[in-house]
Amino acid sequence: MQPERALKARGRPLTLGERKALARSPRRELLLHLLRDPHPDVVRILLDNPRLTERDAVALAAARPAVPAALTAIAEHPRWSARHIVRRAVVLNPHTPVHVAVRLATTLSPADWREIAHDLHLSDALRHHAAELLRGRPSPVRLPSSPCGE
């Protein structure tokens, strides 16, 4: 992740502070450009922006590659984590930390569990958890240890 990046292809790169300020903007065209910003702080501010739509939140959650901390912010946001389609997009993103994906997967539907159980891009622990949910007997999930603590 680069600390600075251009909002558009031309012009000087915007600093993180400038991008965070723009994420508070009521201008939709600016928000649409910022949807591709990977920085978790920018994502958190975007999630609080009243002009952000459900479609935008799904785009943030489905973005690849993604920063795990940004996906965690989406999963924990009170407005967006209440929406099934957003939770589903977070769970189906292979960059979501396993413990976050497992917690959210439990709230999804059996059709979603089937999809998760068969998605080879997702972690073994998440796929196993979804298969157990389908069988009606969720078991404790053994999360792989990560050097990053994710």
PDB file of N, CA and C in Angstrom, residues 23-128:
ATOM      1  N   ALA A  23     -13.026  12.026   1.412  1.00  0.00           N
ATOM      2  CA  ALA A  23     -13.973  10.955   1.753  1.00  0.00           C
ATOM      3  C   ALA A  23     -15.182  11.494   2.509  1.00  0.00           C
ATOM      4  N   ARG A  24     -15.058  12.688   3.085  1.00  0.00           N
ATOM      5  CA  ARG A  24     -16.178  13.326   3.793  1.00  0.00           C
ATOM      6  C   ARG A  24     -17.046  14.160   2.840  1.00  0.00           C
ATOM      7  N   SER A  25     -16.636  14.272   1.608  1.00  0.00           N
ATOM      8  CA  SER A  25     -17.284  15.143   0.630  1.00  0.00           C
ATOM      9  C   SER A  25     -18.695  14.665   0.278  1.00  0.00           C
ATOM     10  N   PRO A  26     -19.588  15.612  -0.008  1.00  0.00           N
ATOM     11  CA  PRO A  26     -20.915  15.214  -0.486  1.00  0.00           C
ATOM     12  C   PRO A  26     -20.931  14.951  -1.995  1.00  0.00           C
ATOM     13  N   ARG A  27     -19.818  15.158  -2.674  1.00  0.00           N
ATOM     14  CA  ARG A  27     -19.768  15.003  -4.132  1.00  0.00           C
ATOM     15  C   ARG A  27     -19.584  13.530  -4.518  1.00  0.00           C
ATOM     16  N   ARG A  28     -20.575  12.984  -5.181  1.00  0.00           N
ATOM     17  CA  ARG A  28     -20.577  11.568  -5.569  1.00  0.00           C
ATOM     18  C   ARG A  28     -19.382  11.204  -6.442  1.00  0.00           C
ATOM     19  N   GLU A  29     -19.014  12.069  -7.387  1.00  0.00           N
ATOM     20  CA  GLU A  29     -17.918  11.717  -8.294  1.00  0.00           C
ATOM     21  C   GLU A  29     -16.609  11.523  -7.529  1.00  0.00           C
ATOM     22  N   LEU A  30     -16.411  12.271  -6.457  1.00  0.00           N
ATOM     23  CA  LEU A  30     -15.214  12.073  -5.633  1.00  0.00           C
ATOM     24  C   LEU A  30     -15.301  10.761  -4.868  1.00  0.00           C
ATOM     25  N   LEU A  31     -16.487  10.478  -4.337  1.00  0.00           N
ATOM     26  CA  LEU A  31     -16.661   9.224  -3.589  1.00  0.00           C
ATOM     27  C   LEU A  31     -16.416   8.022  -4.489  1.00  0.00           C
ATOM     28  N   LEU A  32     -16.886   8.082  -5.720  1.00  0.00           N
ATOM     29  CA  LEU A  32     -16.706   6.957  -6.638  1.00  0.00           C
ATOM     30  C   LEU A  32     -15.226   6.694  -6.901  1.00  0.00           C
ATOM     31  N   HIS A  33     -14.414   7.735  -6.985  1.00  0.00           N
ATOM     32  CA  HIS A  33     -12.970   7.548  -7.173  1.00  0.00           C
ATOM     33  C   HIS A  33     -12.330   6.974  -5.909  1.00  0.00           C
ATOM     34  N   LEU A  34     -12.815   7.403  -4.757  1.00  0.00           N
ATOM     35  CA  LEU A  34     -12.227   6.949  -3.493  1.00  0.00           C
ATOM     36  C   LEU A  34     -12.604   5.509  -3.150  1.00  0.00           C
ATOM     37  N   LEU A  35     -13.585   4.940  -3.819  1.00  0.00           N
ATOM     38  CA  LEU A  35     -13.962   3.542  -3.559  1.00  0.00           C
ATOM     39  C   LEU A  35     -12.802   2.589  -3.835  1.00  0.00           C
ATOM     40  N   ARG A  36     -11.849   3.029  -4.635  1.00  0.00           N
ATOM     41  CA  ARG A  36     -10.694   2.186  -4.954  1.00  0.00           C
ATOM     42  C   ARG A  36      -9.520   2.420  -4.011  1.00  0.00           C
ATOM     43  N   ASP A  37      -9.686   3.351  -3.066  1.00  0.00           N
ATOM     44  CA  ASP A  37      -8.598   3.659  -2.138  1.00  0.00           C
ATOM     45  C   ASP A  37      -8.493   2.539  -1.111  1.00  0.00           C
ATOM     46  N   PRO A  38      -7.325   1.916  -0.992  1.00  0.00           N
ATOM     47  CA  PRO A  38      -7.203   0.760  -0.094  1.00  0.00           C
ATOM     48  C   PRO A  38      -6.957   1.109   1.372  1.00  0.00           C
ATOM     49  N   HIS A  39      -6.693   2.360   1.673  1.00  0.00           N
ATOM     50  CA  HIS A  39      -6.295   2.696   3.037  1.00  0.00           C
ATOM     51  C   HIS A  39      -7.478   2.554   4.002  1.00  0.00           C
ATOM     52  N   PRO A  40      -7.308   1.806   5.096  1.00  0.00           N
ATOM     53  CA  PRO A  40      -8.412   1.574   6.044  1.00  0.00           C
ATOM     54  C   PRO A  40      -9.005   2.862   6.624  1.00  0.00           C
ATOM     55  N   ASP A  41      -8.191   3.886   6.838  1.00  0.00           N
ATOM     56  CA  ASP A  41      -8.723   5.136   7.384  1.00  0.00           C
ATOM     57  C   ASP A  41      -9.665   5.819   6.391  1.00  0.00           C
ATOM     58  N   VAL A  42      -9.309   5.774   5.117  1.00  0.00           N
ATOM     59  CA  VAL A  42     -10.173   6.357   4.081  1.00  0.00           C
ATOM     60  C   VAL A  42     -11.467   5.544   3.997  1.00  0.00           C
ATOM     61  N   VAL A  43     -11.364   4.228   4.062  1.00  0.00           N
ATOM     62  CA  VAL A  43     -12.543   3.365   4.002  1.00  0.00           C
ATOM     63  C   VAL A  43     -13.473   3.650   5.178  1.00  0.00           C
ATOM     64  N   ARG A  44     -12.917   3.791   6.384  1.00  0.00           N
ATOM     65  CA  ARG A  44     -13.753   4.074   7.565  1.00  0.00           C
ATOM     66  C   ARG A  44     -14.538   5.379   7.397  1.00  0.00           C
ATOM     67  N   ILE A  45     -13.881   6.392   6.863  1.00  0.00           N
ATOM     68  CA  ILE A  45     -14.560   7.673   6.658  1.00  0.00           C
ATOM     69  C   ILE A  45     -15.630   7.546   5.572  1.00  0.00           C
ATOM     70  N   LEU A  46     -15.305   6.840   4.501  1.00  0.00           N
ATOM     71  CA  LEU A  46     -16.300   6.619   3.444  1.00  0.00           C
ATOM     72  C   LEU A  46     -17.544   5.919   3.992  1.00  0.00           C
ATOM     73  N   LEU A  47     -17.344   4.932   4.849  1.00  0.00           N
ATOM     74  CA  LEU A  47     -18.468   4.181   5.403  1.00  0.00           C
ATOM     75  C   LEU A  47     -19.417   5.069   6.201  1.00  0.00           C
ATOM     76  N   ASP A  48     -18.887   6.135   6.785  1.00  0.00           N
ATOM     77  CA  ASP A  48     -19.718   7.068   7.552  1.00  0.00           C
ATOM     78  C   ASP A  48     -20.352   8.152   6.689  1.00  0.00           C
ATOM     79  N   ASN A  49     -19.950   8.241   5.430  1.00  0.00           N
ATOM     80  CA  ASN A  49     -20.471   9.281   4.555  1.00  0.00           C
ATOM     81  C   ASN A  49     -21.927   8.956   4.199  1.00  0.00           C
ATOM     82  N   PRO A  50     -22.860   9.891   4.472  1.00  0.00           N
ATOM     83  CA  PRO A  50     -24.282   9.607   4.186  1.00  0.00           C
ATOM     84  C   PRO A  50     -24.593   9.433   2.705  1.00  0.00           C
ATOM     85  N   ARG A  51     -23.695   9.863   1.832  1.00  0.00           N
ATOM     86  CA  ARG A  51     -23.915   9.711   0.381  1.00  0.00           C
ATOM     87  C   ARG A  51     -23.483   8.339  -0.134  1.00  0.00           C
ATOM     88  N   LEU A  52     -22.835   7.563   0.699  1.00  0.00           N
ATOM     89  CA  LEU A  52     -22.414   6.220   0.282  1.00  0.00           C
ATOM     90  C   LEU A  52     -23.649   5.326   0.182  1.00  0.00           C
ATOM     91  N   THR A  53     -23.756   4.575  -0.899  1.00  0.00           N
ATOM     92  CA  THR A  53     -24.904   3.694  -1.104  1.00  0.00           C
ATOM     93  C   THR A  53     -24.540   2.245  -0.775  1.00  0.00           C
ATOM     94  N   GLU A  54     -25.549   1.407  -0.712  1.00  0.00           N
ATOM     95  CA  GLU A  54     -25.314  -0.013  -0.474  1.00  0.00           C
ATOM     96  C   GLU A  54     -24.441  -0.601  -1.584  1.00  0.00           C
ATOM     97  N   ARG A  55     -24.683  -0.205  -2.795  1.00  0.00           N
ATOM     98  CA  ARG A  55     -23.874  -0.682  -3.927  1.00  0.00           C
ATOM     99  C   ARG A  55     -22.404  -0.300  -3.728  1.00  0.00           C
ATOM    100  N   ASP A  56     -22.159   0.915  -3.228  1.00  0.00           N
ATOM    101  CA  ASP A  56     -20.794   1.358  -2.953  1.00  0.00           C
ATOM    102  C   ASP A  56     -20.154   0.500  -1.858  1.00  0.00           C
ATOM    103  N   ALA A  57     -20.908   0.227  -0.806  1.00  0.00           N
ATOM    104  CA  ALA A  57     -20.383  -0.584   0.293  1.00  0.00           C
ATOM    105  C   ALA A  57     -20.044  -1.994  -0.182  1.00  0.00           C
ATOM    106  N   VAL A  58     -20.860  -2.544  -1.057  1.00  0.00           N
ATOM    107  CA  VAL A  58     -20.573  -3.865  -1.622  1.00  0.00           C
ATOM    108  C   VAL A  58     -19.310  -3.802  -2.476  1.00  0.00           C
ATOM    109  N   ALA A  59     -19.149  -2.735  -3.241  1.00  0.00           N
ATOM    110  CA  ALA A  59     -17.935  -2.579  -4.063  1.00  0.00           C
ATOM    111  C   ALA A  59     -16.691  -2.512  -3.178  1.00  0.00           C
ATOM    112  N   LEU A  60     -16.770  -1.794  -2.073  1.00  0.00           N
ATOM    113  CA  LEU A  60     -15.651  -1.749  -1.132  1.00  0.00           C
ATOM    114  C   LEU A  60     -15.346  -3.143  -0.584  1.00  0.00           C
ATOM    115  N   ALA A  61     -16.393  -3.865  -0.202  1.00  0.00           N
ATOM    116  CA  ALA A  61     -16.228  -5.185   0.411  1.00  0.00           C
ATOM    117  C   ALA A  61     -15.726  -6.229  -0.587  1.00  0.00           C
ATOM    118  N   ALA A  62     -16.057  -6.061  -1.839  1.00  0.00           N
ATOM    119  CA  ALA A  62     -15.684  -7.056  -2.855  1.00  0.00           C
ATOM    120  C   ALA A  62     -14.358  -6.730  -3.537  1.00  0.00           C
ATOM    121  N   ALA A  63     -13.778  -5.584  -3.250  1.00  0.00           N
ATOM    122  CA  ALA A  63     -12.554  -5.151  -3.931  1.00  0.00           C
ATOM    123  C   ALA A  63     -11.417  -6.140  -3.720  1.00  0.00           C
ATOM    124  N   ARG A  64     -10.677  -6.385  -4.784  1.00  0.00           N
ATOM    125  CA  ARG A  64      -9.513  -7.265  -4.709  1.00  0.00           C
ATOM    126  C   ARG A  64      -8.395  -6.647  -5.527  1.00  0.00           C
ATOM    127  N   PRO A  65      -7.198  -6.633  -5.033  1.00  0.00           N
ATOM    128  CA  PRO A  65      -6.820  -7.037  -3.680  1.00  0.00           C
ATOM    129  C   PRO A  65      -7.348  -6.028  -2.675  1.00  0.00           C
ATOM    130  N   ALA A  66      -7.466  -6.465  -1.442  1.00  0.00           N
ATOM    131  CA  ALA A  66      -8.012  -5.612  -0.390  1.00  0.00           C
ATOM    132  C   ALA A  66      -7.111  -5.666   0.831  1.00  0.00           C
ATOM    133  N   VAL A  67      -7.190  -4.626   1.620  1.00  0.00           N
ATOM    134  CA  VAL A  67      -6.442  -4.564   2.869  1.00  0.00           C
ATOM    135  C   VAL A  67      -7.336  -5.175   3.956  1.00  0.00           C
ATOM    136  N   PRO A  68      -6.853  -6.199   4.655  1.00  0.00           N
ATOM    137  CA  PRO A  68      -7.686  -6.851   5.677  1.00  0.00           C
ATOM    138  C   PRO A  68      -8.290  -5.884   6.699  1.00  0.00           C
ATOM    139  N   ALA A  69      -7.551  -4.867   7.104  1.00  0.00           N
ATOM    140  CA  ALA A  69      -8.089  -3.914   8.085  1.00  0.00           C
ATOM    141  C   ALA A  69      -9.276  -3.139   7.515  1.00  0.00           C
ATOM    142  N   ALA A  70      -9.275  -2.860   6.221  1.00  0.00           N
ATOM    143  CA  ALA A  70     -10.406  -2.172   5.594  1.00  0.00           C
ATOM    144  C   ALA A  70     -11.634  -3.076   5.573  1.00  0.00           C
ATOM    145  N   LEU A  71     -11.437  -4.357   5.291  1.00  0.00           N
ATOM    146  CA  LEU A  71     -12.557  -5.303   5.295  1.00  0.00           C
ATOM    147  C   LEU A  71     -13.113  -5.487   6.702  1.00  0.00           C
ATOM    148  N   THR A  72     -12.246  -5.488   7.688  1.00  0.00           N
ATOM    149  CA  THR A  72     -12.694  -5.585   9.073  1.00  0.00           C
ATOM    150  C   THR A  72     -13.527  -4.356   9.438  1.00  0.00           C
ATOM    151  N   ALA A  73     -13.118  -3.185   8.975  1.00  0.00           N
ATOM    152  CA  ALA A  73     -13.877  -1.960   9.238  1.00  0.00           C
ATOM    153  C   ALA A  73     -15.284  -2.055   8.659  1.00  0.00           C
ATOM    154  N   ILE A  74     -15.405  -2.616   7.472  1.00  0.00           N
ATOM    155  CA  ILE A  74     -16.730  -2.792   6.855  1.00  0.00           C
ATOM    156  C   ILE A  74     -17.552  -3.775   7.683  1.00  0.00           C
ATOM    157  N   ALA A  75     -16.932  -4.877   8.072  1.00  0.00           N
ATOM    158  CA  ALA A  75     -17.632  -5.909   8.845  1.00  0.00           C
ATOM    159  C   ALA A  75     -18.119  -5.398  10.192  1.00  0.00           C
ATOM    160  N   GLU A  76     -17.431  -4.429  10.752  1.00  0.00           N
ATOM    161  CA  GLU A  76     -17.778  -3.922  12.078  1.00  0.00           C
ATOM    162  C   GLU A  76     -18.615  -2.652  12.044  1.00  0.00           C
ATOM    163  N   HIS A  77     -18.859  -2.110  10.857  1.00  0.00           N
ATOM    164  CA  HIS A  77     -19.597  -0.853  10.770  1.00  0.00           C
ATOM    165  C   HIS A  77     -21.081  -1.090  11.069  1.00  0.00           C
ATOM    166  N   PRO A  78     -21.676  -0.336  11.992  1.00  0.00           N
ATOM    167  CA  PRO A  78     -23.067  -0.588  12.372  1.00  0.00           C
ATOM    168  C   PRO A  78     -24.066  -0.462  11.219  1.00  0.00           C
ATOM    169  N   ARG A  79     -23.857   0.497  10.336  1.00  0.00           N
ATOM    170  CA  ARG A  79     -24.798   0.698   9.221  1.00  0.00           C
ATOM    171  C   ARG A  79     -24.679  -0.410   8.176  1.00  0.00           C
ATOM    172  N   TRP A  80     -23.457  -0.753   7.810  1.00  0.00           N
ATOM    173  CA  TRP A  80     -23.263  -1.662   6.685  1.00  0.00           C
ATOM    174  C   TRP A  80     -23.231  -3.124   7.088  1.00  0.00           C
ATOM    175  N   SER A  81     -22.810  -3.445   8.292  1.00  0.00           N
ATOM    176  CA  SER A  81     -22.774  -4.853   8.703  1.00  0.00           C
ATOM    177  C   SER A  81     -24.170  -5.413   8.923  1.00  0.00           C
ATOM    178  N   ALA A  82     -25.162  -4.551   8.989  1.00  0.00           N
ATOM    179  CA  ALA A  82     -26.543  -5.013   9.138  1.00  0.00           C
ATOM    180  C   ALA A  82     -27.136  -5.469   7.803  1.00  0.00           C
ATOM    181  N   ARG A  83     -26.452  -5.218   6.725  1.00  0.00           N
ATOM    182  CA  ARG A  83     -26.974  -5.544   5.388  1.00  0.00           C
ATOM    183  C   ARG A  83     -26.400  -6.864   4.893  1.00  0.00           C
ATOM    184  N   HIS A  84     -27.301  -7.769   4.575  1.00  0.00           N
ATOM    185  CA  HIS A  84     -26.912  -9.124   4.154  1.00  0.00           C
ATOM    186  C   HIS A  84     -25.937  -9.101   2.986  1.00  0.00           C
ATOM    187  N   ILE A  85     -26.228  -8.315   1.975  1.00  0.00           N
ATOM    188  CA  ILE A  85     -25.399  -8.325   0.761  1.00  0.00           C
ATOM    189  C   ILE A  85     -23.983  -7.817   1.055  1.00  0.00           C
ATOM    190  N   VAL A  86     -23.852  -6.898   1.991  1.00  0.00           N
ATOM    191  CA  VAL A  86     -22.531  -6.391   2.369  1.00  0.00           C
ATOM    192  C   VAL A  86     -21.781  -7.453   3.174  1.00  0.00           C
ATOM    193  N   ARG A  87     -22.462  -8.072   4.147  1.00  0.00           N
ATOM    194  CA  ARG A  87     -21.824  -9.145   4.932  1.00  0.00           C
ATOM    195  C   ARG A  87     -21.358 -10.264   4.016  1.00  0.00           C
ATOM    196  N   ARG A  88     -22.196 -10.624   3.062  1.00  0.00           N
ATOM    197  CA  ARG A  88     -21.866 -11.695   2.118  1.00  0.00           C
ATOM    198  C   ARG A  88     -20.614 -11.345   1.309  1.00  0.00           C
ATOM    199  N   ALA A  89     -20.539 -10.095   0.825  1.00  0.00           N
ATOM    200  CA  ALA A  89     -19.374  -9.659   0.044  1.00  0.00           C
ATOM    201  C   ALA A  89     -18.103  -9.694   0.888  1.00  0.00           C
ATOM    202  N   VAL A  90     -18.199  -9.329   2.160  1.00  0.00           N
ATOM    203  CA  VAL A  90     -17.035  -9.376   3.045  1.00  0.00           C
ATOM    204  C   VAL A  90     -16.586 -10.823   3.229  1.00  0.00           C
ATOM    205  N   VAL A  91     -17.524 -11.722   3.490  1.00  0.00           N
ATOM    206  CA  VAL A  91     -17.180 -13.132   3.715  1.00  0.00           C
ATOM    207  C   VAL A  91     -16.563 -13.751   2.467  1.00  0.00           C
ATOM    208  N   LEU A  92     -17.068 -13.421   1.297  1.00  0.00           N
ATOM    209  CA  LEU A  92     -16.576 -14.015   0.056  1.00  0.00           C
ATOM    210  C   LEU A  92     -15.269 -13.399  -0.436  1.00  0.00           C
ATOM    211  N   ASN A  93     -14.779 -12.382   0.247  1.00  0.00           N
ATOM    212  CA  ASN A  93     -13.504 -11.792  -0.145  1.00  0.00           C
ATOM    213  C   ASN A  93     -12.382 -12.584   0.524  1.00  0.00           C
ATOM    214  N   PRO A  94     -11.496 -13.196  -0.249  1.00  0.00           N
ATOM    215  CA  PRO A  94     -10.437 -14.026   0.336  1.00  0.00           C
ATOM    216  C   PRO A  94      -9.438 -13.244   1.181  1.00  0.00           C
ATOM    217  N   HIS A  95      -9.464 -11.928   1.126  1.00  0.00           N
ATOM    218  CA  HIS A  95      -8.547 -11.107   1.915  1.00  0.00           C
ATOM    219  C   HIS A  95      -9.100 -10.768   3.302  1.00  0.00           C
ATOM    220  N   THR A  96     -10.350 -11.155   3.558  1.00  0.00           N
ATOM    221  CA  THR A  96     -10.954 -10.906   4.873  1.00  0.00           C
ATOM    222  C   THR A  96     -10.283 -11.806   5.904  1.00  0.00           C
ATOM    223  N   PRO A  97      -9.897 -11.249   7.062  1.00  0.00           N
ATOM    224  CA  PRO A  97      -9.319 -12.106   8.106  1.00  0.00           C
ATOM    225  C   PRO A  97     -10.286 -13.244   8.444  1.00  0.00           C
ATOM    226  N   VAL A  98      -9.745 -14.428   8.646  1.00  0.00           N
ATOM    227  CA  VAL A  98     -10.575 -15.625   8.839  1.00  0.00           C
ATOM    228  C   VAL A  98     -11.541 -15.464  10.004  1.00  0.00           C
ATOM    229  N   HIS A  99     -11.063 -14.929  11.126  1.00  0.00           N
ATOM    230  CA  HIS A  99     -11.956 -14.814  12.287  1.00  0.00           C
ATOM    231  C   HIS A  99     -13.140 -13.890  12.004  1.00  0.00           C
ATOM    232  N   VAL A 100     -12.941 -12.880  11.183  1.00  0.00           N
ATOM    233  CA  VAL A 100     -14.031 -11.970  10.811  1.00  0.00           C
ATOM    234  C   VAL A 100     -14.996 -12.689   9.864  1.00  0.00           C
ATOM    235  N   ALA A 101     -14.455 -13.395   8.880  1.00  0.00           N
ATOM    236  CA  ALA A 101     -15.285 -14.104   7.904  1.00  0.00           C
ATOM    237  C   ALA A 101     -16.116 -15.199   8.582  1.00  0.00           C
ATOM    238  N   VAL A 102     -15.520 -15.925   9.517  1.00  0.00           N
ATOM    239  CA  VAL A 102     -16.247 -16.995  10.218  1.00  0.00           C
ATOM    240  C   VAL A 102     -17.400 -16.405  11.020  1.00  0.00           C
ATOM    241  N   ARG A 103     -17.135 -15.317  11.727  1.00  0.00           N
ATOM    242  CA  ARG A 103     -18.187 -14.690  12.541  1.00  0.00           C
ATOM    243  C   ARG A 103     -19.352 -14.240  11.661  1.00  0.00           C
ATOM    244  N   LEU A 104     -19.046 -13.606  10.535  1.00  0.00           N
ATOM    245  CA  LEU A 104     -20.104 -13.132   9.647  1.00  0.00           C
ATOM    246  C   LEU A 104     -20.803 -14.271   8.912  1.00  0.00           C
ATOM    247  N   ALA A 105     -20.064 -15.306   8.564  1.00  0.00           N
ATOM    248  CA  ALA A 105     -20.653 -16.424   7.811  1.00  0.00           C
ATOM    249  C   ALA A 105     -21.801 -17.059   8.576  1.00  0.00           C
ATOM    250  N   THR A 106     -21.703 -17.091   9.868  1.00  0.00           N
ATOM    251  CA  THR A 106     -22.748 -17.691  10.697  1.00  0.00           C
ATOM    252  C   THR A 106     -24.077 -16.971  10.512  1.00  0.00           C
ATOM    253  N   THR A 107     -24.045 -15.692  10.127  1.00  0.00           N
ATOM    254  CA  THR A 107     -25.270 -14.898   9.971  1.00  0.00           C
ATOM    255  C   THR A 107     -25.867 -14.998   8.571  1.00  0.00           C
ATOM    256  N   LEU A 108     -25.214 -15.720   7.675  1.00  0.00           N
ATOM    257  CA  LEU A 108     -25.686 -15.804   6.293  1.00  0.00           C
ATOM    258  C   LEU A 108     -26.680 -16.942   6.117  1.00  0.00           C
ATOM    259  N   SER A 109     -27.150 -17.109   4.911  1.00  0.00           N
ATOM    260  CA  SER A 109     -28.168 -18.120   4.611  1.00  0.00           C
ATOM    261  C   SER A 109     -27.525 -19.446   4.181  1.00  0.00           C
ATOM    262  N   PRO A 110     -28.306 -20.532   4.233  1.00  0.00           N
ATOM    263  CA  PRO A 110     -27.780 -21.815   3.752  1.00  0.00           C
ATOM    264  C   PRO A 110     -27.285 -21.770   2.306  1.00  0.00           C
ATOM    265  N   ALA A 111     -27.924 -20.997   1.459  1.00  0.00           N
ATOM    266  CA  ALA A 111     -27.447 -20.879   0.070  1.00  0.00           C
ATOM    267  C   ALA A 111     -26.051 -20.247   0.048  1.00  0.00           C
ATOM    268  N   ASP A 112     -25.840 -19.260   0.910  1.00  0.00           N
ATOM    269  CA  ASP A 112     -24.519 -18.640   1.004  1.00  0.00           C
ATOM    270  C   ASP A 112     -23.506 -19.635   1.556  1.00  0.00           C
ATOM    271  N   TRP A 113     -23.898 -20.419   2.563  1.00  0.00           N
ATOM    272  CA  TRP A 113     -22.984 -21.410   3.148  1.00  0.00           C
ATOM    273  C   TRP A 113     -22.525 -22.409   2.093  1.00  0.00           C
ATOM    274  N   ARG A 114     -23.451 -22.813   1.210  1.00  0.00           N
ATOM    275  CA  ARG A 114     -23.084 -23.742   0.128  1.00  0.00           C
ATOM    276  C   ARG A 114     -22.023 -23.116  -0.768  1.00  0.00           C
ATOM    277  N   GLU A 115     -22.248 -21.857  -1.114  1.00  0.00           N
ATOM    278  CA  GLU A 115     -21.286 -21.166  -1.975  1.00  0.00           C
ATOM    279  C   GLU A 115     -19.925 -21.056  -1.290  1.00  0.00           C
ATOM    280  N   ILE A 116     -19.925 -20.706  -0.026  1.00  0.00           N
ATOM    281  CA  ILE A 116     -18.681 -20.569   0.735  1.00  0.00           C
ATOM    282  C   ILE A 116     -17.966 -21.918   0.822  1.00  0.00           C
ATOM    283  N   ALA A 117     -18.708 -22.966   1.115  1.00  0.00           N
ATOM    284  CA  ALA A 117     -18.127 -24.299   1.283  1.00  0.00           C
ATOM    285  C   ALA A 117     -17.422 -24.790   0.019  1.00  0.00           C
ATOM    286  N   HIS A 118     -17.851 -24.301  -1.135  1.00  0.00           N
ATOM    287  CA  HIS A 118     -17.278 -24.771  -2.404  1.00  0.00           C
ATOM    288  C   HIS A 118     -16.314 -23.775  -3.045  1.00  0.00           C
ATOM    289  N   ASP A 119     -16.096 -22.621  -2.419  1.00  0.00           N
ATOM    290  CA  ASP A 119     -15.229 -21.596  -2.994  1.00  0.00           C
ATOM    291  C   ASP A 119     -13.778 -21.865  -2.598  1.00  0.00           C
ATOM    292  N   LEU A 120     -12.990 -22.354  -3.530  1.00  0.00           N
ATOM    293  CA  LEU A 120     -11.602 -22.727  -3.247  1.00  0.00           C
ATOM    294  C   LEU A 120     -10.679 -21.532  -3.015  1.00  0.00           C
ATOM    295  N   HIS A 121     -11.162 -20.321  -3.261  1.00  0.00           N
ATOM    296  CA  HIS A 121     -10.362 -19.132  -2.988  1.00  0.00           C
ATOM    297  C   HIS A 121     -10.397 -18.746  -1.512  1.00  0.00           C
ATOM    298  N   LEU A 122     -11.342 -19.319  -0.777  1.00  0.00           N
ATOM    299  CA  LEU A 122     -11.492 -18.995   0.640  1.00  0.00           C
ATOM    300  C   LEU A 122     -10.685 -19.959   1.496  1.00  0.00           C
ATOM    301  N   SER A 123     -10.439 -19.572   2.735  1.00  0.00           N
ATOM    302  CA  SER A 123      -9.622 -20.403   3.628  1.00  0.00           C
ATOM    303  C   SER A 123     -10.302 -21.738   3.932  1.00  0.00           C
ATOM    304  N   ASP A 124      -9.485 -22.730   4.218  1.00  0.00           N
ATOM    305  CA  ASP A 124     -10.014 -24.043   4.592  1.00  0.00           C
ATOM    306  C   ASP A 124     -10.885 -23.950   5.835  1.00  0.00           C
ATOM    307  N   ALA A 125     -10.465 -23.154   6.809  1.00  0.00           N
ATOM    308  CA  ALA A 125     -11.226 -23.021   8.052  1.00  0.00           C
ATOM    309  C   ALA A 125     -12.616 -22.451   7.784  1.00  0.00           C
ATOM    310  N   LEU A 126     -12.710 -21.452   6.918  1.00  0.00           N
ATOM    311  CA  LEU A 126     -14.012 -20.856   6.588  1.00  0.00           C
ATOM    312  C   LEU A 126     -14.868 -21.838   5.806  1.00  0.00           C
ATOM    313  N   ARG A 127     -14.282 -22.517   4.852  1.00  0.00           N
ATOM    314  CA  ARG A 127     -15.059 -23.489   4.068  1.00  0.00           C
ATOM    315  C   ARG A 127     -15.557 -24.635   4.945  1.00  0.00           C
ATOM    316  N   HIS A 128     -14.723 -25.090   5.865  1.00  0.00           N
ATOM    317  CA  HIS A 128     -15.124 -26.151   6.788  1.00  0.00           C
ATOM    318  C   HIS A 128     -16.262 -25.663   7.697  1.00  0.00           C
TER     319      HIS A 128
END
